[in-house]
Short mmCIF file of C-alpha atoms in Angstrom, two decimals:
data_model
loop_
_atom_site.label_atom_id
_atom_site.label_comp_id
_atom_site.label_asym_id
_atom_site.label_seq_id
_atom_site.Cartn_x
_atom_site.Cartn_y
_atom_site.Cartn_z
CA MET V 1 72.09 91.24 -42.98
CA GLN V 2 68.71 92.56 -42.11
CA ILE V 3 67.90 95.36 -44.69
CA HIS V 4 65.93 98.21 -43.38
CA PRO V 5 62.25 98.55 -44.99
CA THR V 6 63.07 102.13 -46.23
CA HIS V 7 66.24 100.71 -47.99
CA LEU V 8 64.21 98.36 -49.84
CA GLN V 9 61.82 101.22 -50.74
CA ILE V 10 64.69 103.28 -52.05
CA LYS V 11 66.02 100.49 -54.19
CA LYS V 12 62.47 99.82 -55.68
CA MET V 13 62.53 103.56 -56.67
CA GLU V 14 65.60 103.12 -58.41
CA THR V 15 64.40 100.16 -60.22
CA LYS V 16 61.18 101.88 -61.28
CA MET V 17 63.09 104.79 -62.40
CA SER V 18 65.29 102.55 -64.73
CA LEU V 19 62.36 100.71 -66.00
CA ARG V 20 60.52 103.95 -66.95
CA VAL V 21 63.42 105.49 -68.67
CA ILE V 22 63.88 102.09 -70.58
CA LYS V 23 60.24 102.08 -71.50
CA ARG V 24 60.44 105.69 -72.63
CA ARG V 25 63.41 105.15 -74.97
CA LYS V 26 62.02 102.11 -76.41
CA PHE V 27 58.81 103.91 -77.34
CA GLU V 28 60.76 106.74 -78.81
CA SER V 29 62.85 104.16 -80.79
CA VAL V 30 59.82 102.59 -82.21
CA GLU V 31 58.23 106.16 -83.02
CA GLU V 32 61.33 106.87 -85.27
CA THR V 33 61.35 103.55 -86.95
CA GLU V 34 57.78 103.16 -87.69
CA GLY V 35 57.16 106.38 -89.78
CA SER V 36 54.39 104.75 -91.90
CA THR V 37 52.15 103.67 -89.00
CA SER V 38 48.50 104.65 -89.37
CA GLU V 39 47.09 107.79 -87.75
CA GLY V 40 45.22 105.74 -85.13
CA THR V 41 48.42 104.01 -84.09
CA LYS V 42 50.03 107.17 -83.93
CA GLU V 43 47.43 108.84 -81.64
CA ARG V 44 47.62 105.58 -79.49
CA ASN V 45 51.55 106.00 -79.24
CA LEU V 46 50.84 109.53 -78.44
CA GLU V 47 48.62 108.75 -75.35
CA ALA V 48 51.01 106.16 -74.18
CA SER V 49 53.88 108.60 -74.44
CA VAL V 50 51.84 111.37 -72.31
CA GLU V 51 50.81 108.68 -69.70
CA VAL V 52 54.58 107.55 -69.34
CA ASP V 53 55.69 111.06 -69.11
CA VAL V 54 53.33 112.42 -66.21
CA CYS V 55 55.18 112.23 -63.01
CA THR V 56 54.87 114.01 -59.67
CA HIS V 57 58.41 113.71 -59.16
CA PRO V 58 58.45 112.22 -55.74
CA GLY V 59 62.20 112.64 -55.38
CA SER V 60 65.39 112.65 -56.93
CA PHE V 61 69.00 111.55 -57.14
CA GLY V 62 71.22 114.44 -57.89
CA HIS V 63 68.72 116.36 -60.13
CA MET V 64 67.13 113.22 -61.84
CA CYS V 65 63.56 112.49 -60.87
CA ILE V 66 63.69 108.78 -59.18
CA ARG V 67 60.45 107.84 -60.90
CA CYS V 68 60.75 109.18 -64.45
CA GLY V 69 64.41 110.12 -64.96
CA GLN V 70 63.53 113.71 -65.97
CA LYS V 71 66.14 116.32 -64.99
CA LEU V 72 64.84 118.63 -62.36
CA ASP V 73 65.65 122.22 -61.27
CA GLY V 74 65.72 123.37 -57.85
CA ASP V 75 66.22 121.81 -54.41
CA SER V 76 62.94 121.44 -52.83
CA GLY V 77 62.07 118.72 -50.51
CA VAL V 78 64.48 116.94 -47.82
CA THR V 79 67.78 115.24 -48.37
CA PHE V 80 68.41 111.66 -47.11
CA GLY V 81 72.01 111.55 -48.04
CA TYR V 82 72.56 108.86 -45.16
CA ILE V 83 70.19 106.44 -46.98
CA HIS V 84 71.65 107.08 -50.50
CA LYS V 85 74.17 109.82 -51.62
CA GLY V 86 72.22 112.41 -53.44
CA LEU V 87 68.75 111.30 -52.58
CA ARG V 88 66.03 113.93 -51.92
CA LEU V 89 62.58 113.35 -51.17
CA GLN V 90 59.35 115.46 -51.60
CA ASP V 91 57.05 116.02 -48.63
CA GLU V 92 54.20 113.75 -50.14
CA GLU V 93 56.88 110.80 -50.77
CA ILE V 94 58.10 111.19 -47.24
CA SER V 95 54.60 110.89 -45.76
CA ARG V 96 53.88 107.89 -47.87
CA LEU V 97 57.20 106.27 -46.77
CA ARG V 98 56.51 107.11 -43.14
CA ASP V 99 53.08 105.65 -43.37
CA THR V 100 54.36 102.43 -44.73
CA ASP V 101 57.15 102.22 -42.20
CA MET V 102 54.65 102.75 -39.43
CA LYS V 103 52.51 99.84 -40.65
CA ASN V 104 55.50 97.59 -41.10
CA LEU V 105 56.70 98.45 -37.58
CA LEU V 106 53.26 97.89 -35.83
CA LEU V 107 53.16 94.40 -37.51
CA ARG V 108 56.57 93.62 -35.96
CA LYS V 109 55.61 95.00 -32.65
CA LYS V 110 58.33 97.70 -32.87
CA LEU V 111 58.89 101.42 -32.53
CA ASN V 112 61.71 103.75 -33.48
CA LEU V 113 64.58 104.58 -31.46
CA VAL V 114 66.98 107.44 -32.09
CA LEU V 115 70.25 107.14 -30.16
CA ASP V 116 72.79 109.87 -29.62
CA LEU V 117 76.53 108.73 -29.44
CA ASP V 118 78.91 111.13 -27.21
CA HIS V 119 78.29 110.93 -23.57
CA THR V 120 75.23 108.55 -24.29
CA LEU V 121 76.44 105.41 -25.60
CA LEU V 122 80.19 106.20 -25.42
CA ASN V 123 82.81 108.87 -24.75
CA SER V 124 85.62 109.94 -27.16
CA THR V 125 88.76 111.92 -26.72
CA HIS V 126 91.55 113.01 -28.62
CA LEU V 127 94.96 111.33 -27.98
CA VAL V 128 96.59 114.45 -27.23
CA HIS V 129 94.17 115.37 -24.64
CA LEU V 130 94.64 112.48 -22.35
CA SER V 131 95.84 113.58 -19.08
CA SER V 132 99.01 112.55 -17.38
CA GLU V 133 96.92 110.36 -15.25
CA GLU V 134 95.19 108.69 -18.22
CA LEU V 135 98.28 107.84 -20.01
CA HIS V 136 98.06 104.24 -18.63
CA LEU V 137 95.22 103.69 -21.11
CA HIS V 138 97.52 103.28 -24.00
CA THR V 139 98.44 100.05 -22.85
CA GLN V 140 94.85 98.94 -22.16
CA THR V 141 93.13 99.26 -25.26
CA ASP V 142 91.14 96.44 -26.94
CA SER V 143 91.82 94.84 -30.44
CA LEU V 144 90.13 96.53 -33.42
CA GLY V 145 90.18 93.04 -35.00
CA ASP V 146 87.21 91.92 -32.83
CA VAL V 147 85.63 94.84 -31.24
CA SER V 148 82.67 92.86 -30.10
CA LYS V 149 84.94 91.57 -27.12
CA GLY V 150 86.13 95.18 -26.07
CA SER V 151 85.18 98.48 -24.76
CA LEU V 152 88.24 100.58 -24.96
CA PHE V 153 89.67 101.53 -28.46
CA LYS V 154 92.41 103.51 -29.97
CA LEU V 155 91.73 104.72 -33.35
CA GLU V 156 95.15 105.73 -34.67
CA HIS V 157 93.87 106.99 -37.95
CA MET V 158 91.65 109.36 -36.34
CA HIS V 159 94.12 110.16 -33.41
CA MET V 160 91.19 109.44 -30.94
CA MET V 161 90.32 107.01 -28.07
CA THR V 162 86.91 105.78 -27.44
CA LYS V 163 85.32 104.08 -24.50
CA LEU V 164 82.06 102.26 -24.91
CA ARG V 165 79.65 102.93 -21.87
CA PRO V 166 79.23 99.78 -19.55
CA PHE V 167 76.11 97.60 -20.56
CA VAL V 168 76.07 99.14 -24.09
CA ARG V 169 76.20 95.69 -25.85
CA THR V 170 73.33 94.15 -23.82
CA PHE V 171 71.52 97.54 -24.09
CA LEU V 172 71.52 97.18 -28.08
CA LYS V 173 70.79 93.74 -28.19
CA GLU V 174 67.64 93.97 -26.17
CA ALA V 175 66.55 97.17 -27.48
CA ASN V 176 66.81 95.82 -31.02
CA GLU V 177 64.07 93.41 -30.10
CA MET V 178 61.68 96.31 -29.50
CA PHE V 179 63.00 99.11 -31.70
CA GLU V 180 64.26 100.09 -35.17
CA MET V 181 67.38 101.94 -34.38
CA TYR V 182 68.96 104.97 -35.48
CA ILE V 183 72.32 106.72 -34.58
CA TYR V 184 72.07 110.61 -34.69
CA THR V 185 75.10 112.51 -33.87
CA MET V 186 76.37 116.06 -34.06
CA GLY V 187 79.82 114.55 -35.00
CA ASP V 188 80.71 114.30 -38.67
CA ARG V 189 79.94 111.47 -40.88
CA PRO V 190 83.34 109.69 -40.92
CA TYR V 191 83.30 109.68 -37.07
CA ALA V 192 79.69 108.38 -36.88
CA LEU V 193 80.54 105.56 -39.04
CA GLU V 194 83.53 104.69 -37.16
CA MET V 195 81.48 104.70 -33.97
CA ALA V 196 78.82 102.55 -35.54
CA LYS V 197 81.38 99.95 -36.38
CA LEU V 198 82.41 99.69 -32.89
CA LEU V 199 78.72 99.53 -31.57
CA ASP V 200 77.60 97.27 -34.19
CA PRO V 201 80.31 95.29 -35.94
CA GLN V 202 78.14 92.79 -37.54
CA GLY V 203 75.67 95.47 -38.85
CA GLU V 204 72.85 93.89 -36.98
CA TYR V 205 71.31 97.27 -35.61
CA PHE V 206 71.74 100.23 -37.70
CA ASN V 207 72.63 99.21 -41.21
CA ALA V 208 72.16 102.34 -43.20
CA LYS V 209 70.45 104.39 -40.24
CA VAL V 210 73.28 106.43 -39.24
CA ILE V 211 72.75 110.28 -39.28
CA SER V 212 75.48 112.70 -38.67
CA ARG V 213 75.54 116.68 -38.44
CA ASP V 214 76.13 116.57 -42.19
CA ASP V 215 72.62 115.16 -42.79
CA GLY V 216 70.75 117.57 -40.54
CA THR V 217 68.50 120.26 -41.99
CA GLN V 218 69.33 122.93 -39.15
CA LYS V 219 72.59 123.92 -38.00
CA HIS V 220 73.36 122.88 -34.15
CA GLN V 221 69.88 121.19 -34.14
CA LYS V 222 68.68 117.72 -34.65
CA GLY V 223 65.24 116.95 -35.90
CA LEU V 224 63.05 113.99 -36.95
CA ASP V 225 62.50 115.38 -40.54
CA VAL V 226 65.17 113.23 -41.54
CA VAL V 227 64.20 110.09 -39.92
CA LEU V 228 61.69 108.22 -41.96
CA GLY V 229 59.24 107.25 -39.02
CA GLN V 230 56.32 108.83 -37.67
CA ASP V 231 56.86 111.23 -34.85
CA SER V 232 54.15 109.53 -32.72
CA ALA V 233 56.21 106.22 -32.84
CA VAL V 234 59.75 107.73 -32.26
CA LEU V 235 61.49 107.79 -28.99
CA ILE V 236 64.86 109.69 -28.59
CA LEU V 237 67.71 108.97 -26.20
CA ASP V 238 70.35 111.83 -25.93
CA ASP V 239 72.10 113.79 -23.19
CA THR V 240 71.35 117.23 -24.74
CA GLU V 241 67.92 118.46 -24.44
CA HIS V 242 68.42 121.90 -26.35
CA ALA V 243 69.50 119.73 -29.30
CA TRP V 244 65.83 118.55 -29.78
CA MET V 245 63.76 121.94 -29.26
CA LYS V 246 61.08 120.68 -31.74
CA HIS V 247 60.87 117.04 -30.14
CA LYS V 248 61.20 117.39 -26.45
CA ASP V 249 58.23 115.31 -26.11
CA ASN V 250 59.93 112.32 -27.63
CA LEU V 251 63.05 112.74 -25.55
CA ILE V 252 64.37 110.63 -22.79
CA LEU V 253 67.26 112.63 -21.31
CA MET V 254 70.24 110.66 -20.57
CA GLU V 255 72.88 111.11 -17.75
CA ARG V 256 76.16 112.00 -19.21
CA TYR V 257 78.92 109.69 -19.39
CA HIS V 258 82.28 111.32 -18.52
CA PHE V 259 85.03 108.64 -18.94
CA PHE V 260 87.90 110.99 -19.92
CA ALA V 261 89.16 114.15 -18.32
CA SER V 262 88.59 116.13 -21.64
CA SER V 263 84.89 115.29 -21.15
CA CYS V 264 84.75 116.67 -17.70
CA GLN V 265 86.49 119.75 -18.58
CA GLN V 266 84.11 120.48 -21.46
CA PHE V 267 81.14 120.55 -19.13
CA GLY V 268 82.87 122.57 -16.34
CA PHE V 269 83.41 119.53 -13.75
CA ASN V 270 86.45 120.25 -11.73
CA CYS V 271 86.92 116.74 -10.70
CA LYS V 272 88.70 113.42 -11.62
CA SER V 273 87.34 111.52 -14.63
CA LEU V 274 86.64 107.87 -14.25
CA ALA V 275 89.65 107.00 -16.17
CA GLU V 276 91.96 108.94 -13.88
CA LEU V 277 90.29 107.17 -10.94
CA LYS V 278 90.52 103.82 -12.74
CA SER V 279 87.04 103.23 -12.33
CA ASP V 280 83.60 103.16 -14.48
CA GLU V 281 79.87 103.06 -14.25
CA ASP V 282 78.44 99.92 -12.77
CA GLU V 283 77.49 97.36 -15.34
CA THR V 284 74.16 96.24 -13.99
CA ASP V 285 73.13 99.40 -12.08
CA GLY V 286 74.54 102.11 -14.56
CA ALA V 287 72.43 104.57 -16.59
CA LEU V 288 71.87 102.22 -19.72
CA SER V 289 70.61 99.43 -17.49
CA LYS V 290 68.03 101.67 -15.82
CA ILE V 291 66.90 103.39 -19.16
CA LEU V 292 66.65 99.95 -20.69
CA LYS V 293 64.04 99.24 -18.02
CA VAL V 294 62.20 102.45 -19.00
CA LEU V 295 62.23 101.59 -22.60
CA LYS V 296 60.78 98.29 -21.88
CA GLN V 297 57.97 99.83 -19.83
CA VAL V 298 57.39 102.17 -22.49
CA HIS V 299 56.90 99.54 -25.40
CA CYS V 300 54.80 97.43 -23.03
CA THR V 301 52.38 100.26 -22.38
CA PHE V 302 52.26 101.19 -25.94
CA PHE V 303 51.62 97.52 -27.34
CA ASP V 304 49.85 95.73 -24.35
CA LYS V 305 48.29 98.28 -22.14
CA LEU V 306 46.43 100.93 -24.20
CA GLN V 307 42.95 100.40 -25.45
CA ASP V 308 42.74 102.43 -28.43
CA ASP V 309 43.53 101.54 -32.05
CA LEU V 310 47.31 100.92 -32.61
CA VAL V 311 47.48 103.50 -35.61
CA VAL V 312 46.30 106.35 -33.25
CA ARG V 313 48.64 105.43 -30.25
CA ASP V 314 51.32 108.13 -29.48
CA VAL V 315 54.54 107.16 -27.76
CA ARG V 316 54.56 110.87 -26.55
CA GLN V 317 51.55 110.40 -24.46
CA VAL V 318 52.99 107.16 -22.92
CA LEU V 319 56.24 109.10 -22.06
CA SER V 320 54.27 111.84 -20.43
CA SER V 321 52.04 109.38 -18.50
CA LEU V 322 54.95 107.36 -17.18
CA ARG V 323 56.89 110.42 -16.37
CA SER V 324 54.02 111.93 -14.18
CA GLU V 325 54.07 108.86 -12.01
CA VAL V 326 57.66 109.30 -10.80
CA LEU V 327 57.15 111.95 -8.02
CA ASN V 328 53.34 111.62 -7.75
CA GLY V 329 52.24 112.36 -4.23
CA CYS V 330 55.37 114.58 -3.37
CA VAL V 331 54.61 118.24 -2.56
CA ILE V 332 57.76 120.47 -2.74
CA VAL V 333 58.69 123.77 -1.58
CA PHE V 334 62.06 125.30 -2.90
CA SER V 335 64.51 127.23 -0.81
CA ARG V 336 67.76 129.19 -1.71
CA ILE V 337 67.74 127.82 -5.21
CA PHE V 338 69.75 130.03 -7.75
CA HIS V 339 67.09 132.06 -9.71
CA GLY V 340 67.94 130.87 -13.00
CA ALA V 341 67.87 127.35 -12.01
CA LEU V 342 64.60 127.41 -10.36
CA PRO V 343 62.04 127.55 -13.20
CA ALA V 344 63.63 124.43 -15.08
CA LEU V 345 63.71 122.53 -11.75
CA ARG V 346 60.10 123.28 -10.96
CA LYS V 347 59.00 122.26 -14.45
CA MET V 348 61.08 118.95 -14.02
CA ALA V 349 59.49 118.17 -10.75
CA GLU V 350 55.91 119.03 -11.93
CA GLN V 351 56.42 116.79 -15.21
CA MET V 352 57.25 113.96 -12.94
CA GLY V 353 53.87 114.41 -11.06
CA ALA V 354 55.01 116.54 -8.03
CA THR V 355 52.93 119.60 -6.68
CA CYS V 356 55.17 122.63 -6.28
CA LEU V 357 54.24 125.19 -3.59
CA THR V 358 55.74 128.47 -2.76
CA GLU V 359 54.83 128.55 0.95
CA LEU V 360 55.09 126.08 3.79
CA GLU V 361 52.19 124.04 4.74
CA PRO V 362 51.37 120.74 6.71
CA SER V 363 50.94 118.93 3.20
CA VAL V 364 54.60 119.65 2.07
CA THR V 365 56.67 116.49 1.95
CA HIS V 366 60.04 117.76 0.79
CA VAL V 367 61.85 121.01 1.08
CA VAL V 368 64.56 121.08 -1.97
CA ALA V 369 67.49 123.51 -1.02
CA THR V 370 71.19 124.28 -1.19
CA ASP V 371 71.33 125.79 2.23
CA ALA V 372 70.31 123.80 5.44
CA GLY V 373 70.29 126.96 7.39
CA THR V 374 67.26 128.90 5.71
CA GLU V 375 64.11 129.30 7.55
CA LYS V 376 62.32 126.65 5.34
CA SER V 377 65.03 124.24 5.76
CA ARG V 378 65.01 124.61 9.50
CA TRP V 379 61.06 124.07 9.38
CA ALA V 380 61.81 120.69 7.20
CA VAL V 381 64.04 119.50 10.06
CA LYS V 382 61.70 120.48 12.77
CA GLU V 383 58.66 119.17 11.12
CA ASN V 384 60.43 115.84 10.10
CA LYS V 385 59.93 116.54 6.38
CA PHE V 386 62.44 115.48 3.73
CA LEU V 387 65.31 117.98 3.28
CA VAL V 388 67.01 117.20 0.04
CA HIS V 389 69.38 118.64 -2.43
CA PRO V 390 68.29 119.65 -6.08
CA ARG V 391 70.04 116.63 -7.28
CA TRP V 392 67.36 114.47 -5.86
CA ILE V 393 65.01 115.97 -8.45
CA GLU V 394 67.64 115.52 -11.25
CA ALA V 395 68.39 111.98 -10.39
CA ALA V 396 64.74 111.17 -10.51
CA ASN V 397 64.41 112.70 -13.85
CA TYR V 398 67.25 110.67 -15.31
CA PHE V 399 66.34 107.28 -13.83
CA TRP V 400 62.43 107.73 -14.04
CA GLN V 401 62.20 106.69 -10.69
CA LYS V 402 61.95 108.33 -7.22
CA GLN V 403 65.36 108.23 -5.50
CA PRO V 404 66.09 107.26 -1.91
CA GLU V 405 65.85 110.60 -0.03
CA GLU V 406 68.82 109.57 2.37
CA ASN V 407 71.12 109.52 -0.57
CA PHE V 408 70.43 113.42 -1.00
CA PHE V 409 70.09 114.80 2.62
CA LEU V 410 71.28 118.21 2.96
CA LYS V 411 73.08 118.59 5.97
CA LYS V 412 74.39 121.67 8.04
CA LYS V 413 77.93 122.83 6.98
#
């Protein structure tokens, strides 16, 4: 089983701590039994004792220093309980570990990838929330004895059913070649570990790198402060942007996976679920397949196309650059867009390289509207410009690729 470098470092800390404590106890024992030592020897022993006891206390297990074993007061630093129960590290030690992790990753031509669970890699529901049209799933679940060959699982002990997103196993296998992967979910720790077993039954991908809401430092927020990787080398894949308020530049926003009816209802969709339709996302042309191509492009650009030193490269700049090419050359005017939605839609389009205008002019290529009867919409038809629904912009944002306008044409009602 592959052991994450950080885990090795933590083990080394434990070993160092044990050796220091043993060394100190041996010294104290010798000092007690050798009462007749000369003054010079006593002075040397005193100097050695001071040298052993001087410690910057880089972290702790419980309230015991991981280096010298001294009992510490206070709760300063950041808790990394998902790596080792009770582990707390100080800022200086975190920086050191991140620098070490960065060097190790670059040597292996890898970056870090933080993956959300729900609606990103899978979809779960409580058994009692299955709709009447989803009850057929009870007879279609796969064996928990060999989860690597299945995608729909009934977890009786948790009263839940989980459906893995199509293509997820290929996604993880190929992403593992380019990234050190973490799971980071707003679910609790028992749930996170159960889902990790379904996704990674052999422990090849995540090992101890499973982060739950119990490990975060801010309520209802996710943060890279509990990830032992440099921000400049971390990509995040999540369906919820507002969960990453401090790290939006690292985020690849994922189209949500709604397999169960309860998931559709949670987000206000009044439609049948994939399970009710007895359907699913396409294996080869679905969301994970498309995002894998984006990840490969980011990885290739970071390692093979940039000219500056590896250590100063920043994956956030790579993401921004690639995103700005998606709608490059498109000139957009909006019409009859709900006022609250317009700023976000405009920002999304501009981040993808589009130019957004407020008035019509010959350079306009697209009118984005929800009503084909507005003056701007009629102008688009008359001038042979593209008249598309706002979902055209949203789809381009999810798939990092300009979508065929004919799939989003706005027609008169």
